[in-house]
Short mmCIF file of C-alpha atoms in Angstrom, two decimals:
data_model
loop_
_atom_site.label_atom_id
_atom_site.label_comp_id
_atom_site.label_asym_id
_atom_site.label_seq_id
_atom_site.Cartn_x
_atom_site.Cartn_y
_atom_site.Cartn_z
CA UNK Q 18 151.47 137.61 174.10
CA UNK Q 19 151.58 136.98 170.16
CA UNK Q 20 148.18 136.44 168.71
CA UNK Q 21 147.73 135.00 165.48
CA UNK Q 22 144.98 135.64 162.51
CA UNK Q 23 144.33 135.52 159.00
CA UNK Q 24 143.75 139.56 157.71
CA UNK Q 25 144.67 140.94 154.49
CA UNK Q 26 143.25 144.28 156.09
CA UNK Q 27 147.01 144.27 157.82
CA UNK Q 28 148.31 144.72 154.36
CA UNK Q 29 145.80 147.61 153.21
CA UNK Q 30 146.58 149.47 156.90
CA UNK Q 31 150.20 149.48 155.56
CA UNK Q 32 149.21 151.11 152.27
CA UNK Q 33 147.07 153.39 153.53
CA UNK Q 34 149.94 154.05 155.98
CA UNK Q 35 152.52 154.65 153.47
CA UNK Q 36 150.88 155.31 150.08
CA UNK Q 37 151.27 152.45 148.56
CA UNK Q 38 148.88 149.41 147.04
CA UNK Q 39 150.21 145.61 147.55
CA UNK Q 40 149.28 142.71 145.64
CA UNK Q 41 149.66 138.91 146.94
CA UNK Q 42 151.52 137.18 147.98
CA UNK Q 43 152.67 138.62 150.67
CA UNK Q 44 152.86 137.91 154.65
CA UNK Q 45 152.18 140.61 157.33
CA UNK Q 46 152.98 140.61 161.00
CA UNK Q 47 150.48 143.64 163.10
CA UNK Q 48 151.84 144.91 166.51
CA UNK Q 49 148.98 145.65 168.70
CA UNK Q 50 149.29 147.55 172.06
CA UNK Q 51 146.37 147.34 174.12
CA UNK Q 52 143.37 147.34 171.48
CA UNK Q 53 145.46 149.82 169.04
CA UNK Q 54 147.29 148.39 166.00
CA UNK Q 55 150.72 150.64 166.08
CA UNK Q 56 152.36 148.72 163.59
CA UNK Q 57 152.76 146.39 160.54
CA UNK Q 58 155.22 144.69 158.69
CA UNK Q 59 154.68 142.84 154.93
CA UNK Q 60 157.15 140.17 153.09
CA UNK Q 61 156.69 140.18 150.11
CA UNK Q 62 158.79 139.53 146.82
CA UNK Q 63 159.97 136.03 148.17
CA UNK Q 64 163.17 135.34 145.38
CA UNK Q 65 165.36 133.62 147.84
CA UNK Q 66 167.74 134.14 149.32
CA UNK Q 67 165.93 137.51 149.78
CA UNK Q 68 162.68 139.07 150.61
CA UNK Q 69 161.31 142.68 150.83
CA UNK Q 70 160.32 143.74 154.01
CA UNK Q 71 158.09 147.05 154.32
CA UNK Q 72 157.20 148.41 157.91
CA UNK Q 73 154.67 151.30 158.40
CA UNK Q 74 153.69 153.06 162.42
CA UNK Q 75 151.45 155.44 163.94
CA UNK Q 76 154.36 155.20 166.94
CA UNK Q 77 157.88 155.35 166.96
CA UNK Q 78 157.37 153.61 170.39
CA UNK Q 79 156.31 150.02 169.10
CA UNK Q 80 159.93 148.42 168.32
CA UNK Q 81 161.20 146.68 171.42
CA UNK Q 82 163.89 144.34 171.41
CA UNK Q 83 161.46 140.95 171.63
CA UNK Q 84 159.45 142.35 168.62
CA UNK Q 85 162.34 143.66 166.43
CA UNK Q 86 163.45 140.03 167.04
CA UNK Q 87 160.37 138.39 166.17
CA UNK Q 88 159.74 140.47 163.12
CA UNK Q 89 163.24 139.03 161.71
CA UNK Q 90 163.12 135.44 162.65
CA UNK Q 91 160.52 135.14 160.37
CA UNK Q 92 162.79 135.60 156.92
CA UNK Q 93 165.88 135.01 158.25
CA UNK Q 94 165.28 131.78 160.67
CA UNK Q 95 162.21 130.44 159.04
CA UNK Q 96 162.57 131.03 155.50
CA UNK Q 97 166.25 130.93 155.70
CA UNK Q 98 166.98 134.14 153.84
CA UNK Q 99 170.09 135.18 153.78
CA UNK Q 100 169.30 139.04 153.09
CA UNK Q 101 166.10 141.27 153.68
CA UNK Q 102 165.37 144.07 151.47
CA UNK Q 103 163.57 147.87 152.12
CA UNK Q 104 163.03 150.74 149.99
CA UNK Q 105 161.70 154.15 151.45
CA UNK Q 106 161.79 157.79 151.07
CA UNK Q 107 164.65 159.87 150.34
CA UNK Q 108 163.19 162.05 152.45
CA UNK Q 109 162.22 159.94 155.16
CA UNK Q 110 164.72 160.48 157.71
CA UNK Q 111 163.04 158.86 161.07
CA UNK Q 112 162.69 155.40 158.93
CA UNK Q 113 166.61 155.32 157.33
CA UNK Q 114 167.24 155.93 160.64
CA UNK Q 115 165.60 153.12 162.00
CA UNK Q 116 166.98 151.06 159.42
CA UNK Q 117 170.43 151.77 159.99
CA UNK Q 118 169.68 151.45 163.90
CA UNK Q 119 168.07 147.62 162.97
CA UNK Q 120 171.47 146.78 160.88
CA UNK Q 121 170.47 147.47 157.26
CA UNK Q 122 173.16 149.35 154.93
CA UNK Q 123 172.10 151.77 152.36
CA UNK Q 124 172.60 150.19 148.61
CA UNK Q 125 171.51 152.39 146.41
CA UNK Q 126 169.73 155.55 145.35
CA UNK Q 127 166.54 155.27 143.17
CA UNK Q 128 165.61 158.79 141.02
CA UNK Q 129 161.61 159.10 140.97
CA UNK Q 130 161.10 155.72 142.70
CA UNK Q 131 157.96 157.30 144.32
CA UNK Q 132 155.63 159.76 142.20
CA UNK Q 133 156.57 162.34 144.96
CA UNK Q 134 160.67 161.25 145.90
CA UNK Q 135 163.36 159.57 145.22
CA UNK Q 136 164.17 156.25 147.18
CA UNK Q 137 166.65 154.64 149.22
CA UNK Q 138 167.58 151.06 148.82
CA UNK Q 139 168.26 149.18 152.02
CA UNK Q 140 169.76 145.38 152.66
CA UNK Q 141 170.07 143.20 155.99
CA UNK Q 142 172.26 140.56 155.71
CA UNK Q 143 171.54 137.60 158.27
CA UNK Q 144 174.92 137.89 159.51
CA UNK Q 145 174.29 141.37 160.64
CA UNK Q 146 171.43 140.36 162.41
CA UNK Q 147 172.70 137.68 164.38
CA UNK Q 148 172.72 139.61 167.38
CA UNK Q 149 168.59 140.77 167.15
CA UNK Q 150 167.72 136.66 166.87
CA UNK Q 151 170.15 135.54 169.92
CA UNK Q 152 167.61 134.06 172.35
CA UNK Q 153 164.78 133.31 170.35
CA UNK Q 154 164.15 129.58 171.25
CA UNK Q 155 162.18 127.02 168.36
CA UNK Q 156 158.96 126.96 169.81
CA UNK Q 157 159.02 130.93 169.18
CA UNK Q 158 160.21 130.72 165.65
CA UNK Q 159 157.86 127.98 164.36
CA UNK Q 160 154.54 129.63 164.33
CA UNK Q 161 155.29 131.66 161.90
CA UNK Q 162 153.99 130.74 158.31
CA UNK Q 163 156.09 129.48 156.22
CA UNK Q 164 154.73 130.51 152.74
CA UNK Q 165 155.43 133.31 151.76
CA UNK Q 166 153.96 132.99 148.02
CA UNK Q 167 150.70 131.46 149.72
CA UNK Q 168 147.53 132.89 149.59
CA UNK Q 169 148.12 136.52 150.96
CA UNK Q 170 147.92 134.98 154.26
CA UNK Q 171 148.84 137.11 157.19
CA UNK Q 172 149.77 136.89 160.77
CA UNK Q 173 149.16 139.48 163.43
CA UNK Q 174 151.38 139.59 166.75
CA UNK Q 175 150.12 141.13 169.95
CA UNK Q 176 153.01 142.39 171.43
CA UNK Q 177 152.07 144.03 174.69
#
């Protein structure tokens, strides 16, 4: 079941996941299991065709299929994007991993991108996610928002 609210606290859990500070505007999905938030995902830096996408977990467990697909309908079918964007860690291996395992193909390598590593540049073209939206019927896609450069408004999805 997908539950939807406004919370700009999804965006601060992120941070304080990952070590990093975001400004609106920006959108944010939460993936709850049970009463536990396990995981978050912000859009932000809308420039179509492309958005940044930054994902933080307590759980390597949260990703299934149905969210994974839900998580990219939102830039790719509702925004139309034709390419999502991440940066992380040189030296975080689980989440390149995870990146390569969604689709997304290393671009570039970023000296001192973080006060404590390097980073790793990451792209998703829609093409190469084809096969993650497959199923997803309209009703599913449209309650997403669709502004991106809004308010800082945010969405959470209960995906249990």
């Amino acid at each position: 079941m997908l539950v939807y609210q406004a919370d700009e606290q999804l965006a601060a859990w992120i941070g304080g996941q990952i070590g990093v500070a975001f400004s609106p505007p920006y959108v944010c999905i939460g993936i709850v299991r049970g009463e536990t938030l396990v995981a978050a995902v912000l859009y932000n830096d809308f420039q179509p065709p492309n958005i940044q996408m930054t994902i933080a977990s307590i759980t390597p467990r949260w990703a299934s299929r149905q969210v994974i697909a839900r998580l990219l309908a939102y830039p790719f079918l509702e925004l139309q994007c034709l390419r999502v964007s991440a940066v992380t860690r040189a030296t975080n291996e689980d989440a390149r991993r995870f990146l390569a395992r969604l689709g997304f193909h290393q671009e570039g390598h970023h000296p001192l991108l973080f006060p404590d590593d390097d980073g790793v540049s990451y792209g998703l073209m829609r093409s190469d996610a084809e096969h993650w939206l497959e199923g997803l019927n309209n009703a599913q896609q449209s309650s997403y928002p669709t502004d991106p450069a809004g308010s800082g408004r945010s969405i959470s999805a209960r995906g249990d």
